[in-house]
Amino acid sequence: MREERQNRLIKKRNIVLIGSMGTGKSHVGRMLARELGWQFIDTDRFLERERGMSLAELGATLGADALRQAEAEVIERVRRYHHAIIAVGGNFVLEEGMFERLREYGVVVLLYAKTFRIIERVARKQGKRPTIDYDNLAGCVADLNRAWYGWHERADCSVNTTYRTPTRLAYAIRRYLHRAPFRFLTRRGEERHKTRRKGYSYGKKSSRFDQWRRRARHERRASSGRTGGDL
């Protein structure tokens, strides 16, 4: 019976956090990765390390179009990772094709916040966002927020980060995963082994998601298609 339920679950490899800059993707992503014993990838930081320049320097050197292409290449590489929390940079709104490729292997979670909160967060990092005109910060953020709005119904779930801490947000996402019909796969041929985080194994039988599912079995509902909603 348990094997039949497992076979009905949608197979995924990772969790992808999308949304505008300033919605807390990096903070929440690190929290989730730490709690799950997974790796954390911030595509902006990945690109900076690879190119040896800050995002602001890359923007000034490459220009907006080339920067978007460079970010897309990074996303294309990391989207296949197993047991990873992937925070996608929010400098540009996702294109349709990239969204579908992310969703092929990942559970896509949209983080969003009210405009005033994003302005507060982005203003703390003056000059570090290459696509923002800091002389018109409010207008830029409002435009970006409107552009991201259309993705609310496309993501597997949406999470409002305006008033909640990263700890509470990570908990809300985990609660969603308890109920959602997803199964996270390991790499083919990967041995079950203990990580440095005591008590956690990548093996299917002992994965934390399976433990949570057993504890919250009564909450899980069989469903198909988009299973999320606003958390």
CSV table of C-alpha atoms in Angstrom, one decimal:
chain,number,residue,atom,x,y,z
A,1,MET,CA,0.0,0.0,0.0
A,2,ARG,CA,2.8,2.4,0.9
A,3,GLU,CA,4.6,1.5,-2.3
A,4,GLU,CA,1.4,2.4,-4.3
A,5,ARG,CA,1.2,5.8,-2.6
A,6,GLN,CA,4.9,6.4,-3.3
A,7,ASN,CA,4.3,5.6,-7.0
A,8,ARG,CA,1.5,8.1,-7.2
A,9,LEU,CA,3.6,11.0,-5.9
A,10,ILE,CA,5.1,13.4,-8.4
A,11,LYS,CA,8.9,12.9,-8.6
A,12,LYS,CA,11.0,15.9,-8.0
A,13,ARG,CA,14.7,16.6,-7.2
A,14,ASN,CA,14.8,20.0,-5.5
A,15,ILE,CA,12.9,23.0,-4.1
A,16,VAL,CA,13.1,26.2,-6.1
A,17,LEU,CA,12.4,29.6,-4.6
A,18,ILE,CA,11.4,32.4,-7.0
A,19,GLY,CA,10.2,35.9,-6.6
A,20,SER,CA,11.3,39.5,-6.7
A,21,MET,CA,14.4,40.7,-5.1
A,22,GLY,CA,13.9,41.6,-1.4
A,23,THR,CA,11.4,38.8,-0.7
A,24,GLY,CA,13.8,36.8,1.5
A,25,LYS,CA,14.7,33.9,-0.8
A,26,SER,CA,18.3,33.7,0.4
A,27,HIS,CA,17.4,33.8,4.1
A,28,VAL,CA,14.5,31.3,3.8
A,29,GLY,CA,16.5,29.1,1.5
A,30,ARG,CA,19.4,28.8,3.9
A,31,MET,CA,17.0,28.0,6.7
A,32,LEU,CA,15.3,25.3,4.8
A,33,ALA,CA,18.6,23.8,3.6
A,34,ARG,CA,20.0,23.7,7.1
A,35,GLU,CA,16.9,22.0,8.5
A,36,LEU,CA,16.8,19.4,5.7
A,37,GLY,CA,20.5,18.8,5.5
A,38,TRP,CA,20.4,19.8,1.8
A,39,GLN,CA,22.7,22.0,-0.2
A,40,PHE,CA,21.8,25.6,-0.8
A,41,ILE,CA,22.4,27.4,-4.1
A,42,ASP,CA,21.9,31.1,-4.5
A,43,THR,CA,22.1,31.7,-8.3
A,44,ASP,CA,23.4,35.3,-7.8
A,45,ARG,CA,26.2,34.2,-5.5
A,46,PHE,CA,27.0,31.2,-7.8
A,47,LEU,CA,27.4,33.6,-10.7
A,48,GLU,CA,29.5,36.0,-8.7
A,49,ARG,CA,31.9,33.3,-7.6
A,50,GLU,CA,32.1,31.9,-11.2
A,51,ARG,CA,32.9,35.3,-12.8
A,52,GLY,CA,35.0,36.7,-9.9
A,53,MET,CA,32.9,39.9,-9.8
A,54,SER,CA,30.0,41.3,-7.8
A,55,LEU,CA,26.6,41.4,-9.3
A,56,ALA,CA,26.8,45.2,-9.6
A,57,GLU,CA,30.2,44.9,-11.4
A,58,LEU,CA,28.8,42.2,-13.7
A,59,GLY,CA,25.8,44.4,-14.5
A,60,ALA,CA,28.1,47.4,-15.3
A,61,THR,CA,30.4,45.3,-17.4
A,62,LEU,CA,28.0,43.0,-19.3
A,63,GLY,CA,24.9,45.1,-19.5
A,64,ALA,CA,21.3,44.0,-18.7
A,65,ASP,CA,20.8,41.6,-21.6
A,66,ALA,CA,24.1,39.7,-21.2
A,67,LEU,CA,23.6,39.6,-17.4
A,68,ARG,CA,20.2,38.0,-17.9
A,69,GLN,CA,21.7,35.4,-20.3
A,70,ALA,CA,24.5,34.7,-17.8
A,71,GLU,CA,21.9,34.1,-15.0
A,72,ALA,CA,19.9,31.9,-17.3
A,73,GLU,CA,23.0,29.7,-18.0
A,74,VAL,CA,23.6,29.3,-14.2
A,75,ILE,CA,19.9,28.3,-13.7
A,76,GLU,CA,20.1,25.8,-16.5
A,77,ARG,CA,23.0,24.1,-14.8
A,78,VAL,CA,21.7,24.0,-11.2
A,79,ARG,CA,18.1,23.1,-12.0
A,80,ARG,CA,19.0,19.4,-12.2
A,81,TYR,CA,20.6,19.2,-8.8
A,82,HIS,CA,19.3,16.7,-6.3
A,83,HIS,CA,18.4,17.6,-2.7
A,84,ALA,CA,19.0,21.3,-3.2
A,85,ILE,CA,17.3,24.5,-2.2
A,86,ILE,CA,17.7,26.8,-5.2
A,87,ALA,CA,17.1,30.5,-4.7
A,88,VAL,CA,16.7,32.1,-8.1
A,89,GLY,CA,17.9,35.7,-8.4
A,90,GLY,CA,15.1,38.2,-8.6
A,91,ASN,CA,16.7,40.9,-10.8
A,92,PHE,CA,14.7,39.8,-13.8
A,93,VAL,CA,11.2,38.3,-14.0
A,94,LEU,CA,11.3,34.6,-15.1
A,95,GLU,CA,10.6,33.9,-18.7
A,96,GLU,CA,8.0,31.2,-19.5
A,97,GLY,CA,10.5,28.7,-20.9
A,98,MET,CA,12.8,29.0,-17.8
A,99,PHE,CA,9.9,28.6,-15.4
A,100,GLU,CA,8.9,25.3,-17.1
A,101,ARG,CA,12.4,24.0,-17.0
A,102,LEU,CA,12.7,24.8,-13.3
A,103,ARG,CA,9.4,23.0,-12.6
A,104,GLU,CA,10.6,19.9,-14.5
A,105,TYR,CA,12.8,18.9,-11.6
A,106,GLY,CA,11.7,21.3,-8.8
A,107,VAL,CA,8.9,22.2,-6.5
A,108,VAL,CA,8.5,25.9,-7.3
A,109,VAL,CA,7.7,28.2,-4.4
A,110,LEU,CA,7.0,31.9,-5.0
A,111,LEU,CA,8.0,34.3,-2.3
A,112,TYR,CA,6.4,37.7,-2.4
A,113,ALA,CA,6.0,40.8,-0.2
A,114,LYS,CA,4.2,44.1,-0.1
A,115,THR,CA,6.0,46.9,-2.0
A,116,PHE,CA,6.9,48.9,1.1
A,117,ARG,CA,8.7,45.9,2.7
A,118,ILE,CA,10.7,45.2,-0.4
A,119,ILE,CA,11.8,48.8,-0.6
A,120,GLU,CA,13.0,48.6,3.0
A,121,ARG,CA,15.0,45.5,2.2
A,122,VAL,CA,16.5,46.6,-1.1
A,123,ALA,CA,17.4,50.0,0.3
A,124,ARG,CA,19.8,48.3,2.8
A,125,LYS,CA,22.0,47.3,-0.1
A,126,GLN,CA,22.5,50.5,-1.9
A,127,GLY,CA,24.2,50.1,-5.3
A,128,LYS,CA,24.3,46.3,-5.1
A,129,ARG,CA,21.3,45.6,-7.4
A,130,PRO,CA,22.4,46.2,-11.0
A,131,THR,CA,18.8,46.4,-12.4
A,132,ILE,CA,17.6,49.0,-9.9
A,133,ASP,CA,17.6,52.8,-10.3
A,134,TYR,CA,18.1,53.8,-6.7
A,135,ASP,CA,17.0,57.3,-7.5
A,136,ASN,CA,13.6,55.9,-8.3
A,137,LEU,CA,13.6,52.9,-5.9
A,138,ALA,CA,9.9,53.0,-5.1
A,139,GLY,CA,8.9,53.1,-8.8
A,140,CYS,CA,11.3,50.3,-9.8
A,141,VAL,CA,10.2,48.0,-7.0
A,142,ALA,CA,6.5,48.7,-7.7
A,143,ASP,CA,7.0,47.8,-11.4
A,144,LEU,CA,8.9,44.6,-10.5
A,145,ASN,CA,6.3,43.5,-8.0
A,146,ARG,CA,3.6,44.0,-10.6
A,147,ALA,CA,5.6,42.0,-13.1
A,148,TRP,CA,6.0,39.1,-10.7
A,149,TYR,CA,2.3,39.0,-9.8
A,150,GLY,CA,1.3,36.9,-12.7
A,151,TRP,CA,3.3,34.0,-11.4
A,152,HIS,CA,1.2,33.5,-8.2
A,153,GLU,CA,-1.1,31.0,-10.0
A,154,ARG,CA,1.7,29.3,-11.8
A,155,ALA,CA,3.9,28.3,-8.8
A,156,ASP,CA,3.2,25.2,-6.8
A,157,CYS,CA,2.6,27.5,-3.8
A,158,SER,CA,3.0,31.2,-2.9
A,159,VAL,CA,4.2,32.5,0.4
A,160,ASN,CA,3.8,36.1,1.8
A,161,THR,CA,7.0,37.2,3.5
A,162,THR,CA,5.9,40.7,4.4
A,163,TYR,CA,5.5,40.1,8.2
A,164,ARG,CA,7.0,36.7,8.9
A,165,THR,CA,10.5,35.7,10.0
A,166,PRO,CA,12.6,33.2,7.9
A,167,THR,CA,12.0,30.6,10.6
A,168,ARG,CA,8.2,30.9,10.3
A,169,LEU,CA,8.4,31.0,6.5
A,170,ALA,CA,10.5,27.8,6.4
A,171,TYR,CA,8.0,26.1,8.7
A,172,ALA,CA,5.1,27.2,6.4
A,173,ILE,CA,6.9,25.7,3.4
A,174,ARG,CA,7.6,22.5,5.2
A,175,ARG,CA,3.9,22.3,6.2
A,176,TYR,CA,3.0,22.6,2.5
A,177,LEU,CA,5.4,19.8,1.6
A,178,HIS,CA,3.8,17.5,4.2
A,179,ARG,CA,0.5,17.7,2.3
A,180,ALA,CA,1.8,18.0,-1.2
A,181,PRO,CA,2.0,14.9,-3.5
A,182,PHE,CA,5.7,15.2,-4.1
A,183,ARG,CA,8.5,12.7,-3.7
A,184,PHE,CA,12.1,13.8,-3.7
A,185,LEU,CA,14.6,11.6,-5.6
A,186,THR,CA,18.2,10.8,-4.9
A,187,ARG,CA,20.9,10.6,-7.5
A,188,ARG,CA,20.8,7.3,-9.3
A,189,GLY,CA,23.1,4.8,-7.6
A,190,GLU,CA,23.7,7.1,-4.6
A,191,GLU,CA,24.4,5.1,-1.5
A,192,ARG,CA,22.4,5.8,1.7
A,193,HIS,CA,24.7,7.6,4.0
A,194,LYS,CA,24.7,9.7,7.0
A,195,THR,CA,25.5,13.4,6.5
A,196,ARG,CA,27.3,15.5,9.0
A,197,ARG,CA,23.9,16.4,10.3
A,198,LYS,CA,23.3,13.6,12.8
A,199,GLY,CA,20.2,11.5,12.2
A,200,TYR,CA,19.6,12.4,8.6
A,201,SER,CA,20.2,10.2,5.6
A,202,TYR,CA,19.6,10.8,1.9
A,203,GLY,CA,18.1,7.3,1.6
A,204,LYS,CA,14.4,7.2,0.7
A,205,LYS,CA,13.4,5.1,3.8
A,206,SER,CA,15.0,7.5,6.3
A,207,SER,CA,14.6,10.8,4.5
A,208,ARG,CA,13.1,13.6,6.6
A,209,PHE,CA,10.3,14.1,4.1
A,210,ASP,CA,9.2,10.5,4.6
A,211,GLN,CA,9.4,11.0,8.4
A,212,TRP,CA,7.2,14.1,8.2
A,213,ARG,CA,4.8,12.3,5.9
A,214,ARG,CA,4.4,9.5,8.4
A,215,ARG,CA,3.7,11.9,11.2
A,216,ALA,CA,1.3,14.0,9.2
A,217,ARG,CA,-0.3,11.3,7.1
A,218,HIS,CA,-3.8,12.4,8.1
A,219,GLU,CA,-3.1,15.9,6.6
A,220,ARG,CA,-2.0,14.7,3.2
A,221,ARG,CA,-4.6,14.7,0.5
A,222,ALA,CA,-4.3,13.0,-2.8
A,223,SER,CA,-4.4,15.6,-5.6
A,224,SER,CA,-3.0,16.4,-9.0
A,225,GLY,CA,-1.9,19.5,-10.9
A,226,ARG,CA,-1.2,22.7,-8.9
A,227,THR,CA,-1.5,21.7,-5.2
A,228,GLY,CA,-0.5,24.9,-3.6
A,229,GLY,CA,-2.2,28.2,-3.0
A,230,ASP,CA,-1.2,31.0,-0.8
A,231,LEU,CA,0.5,30.1,2.5
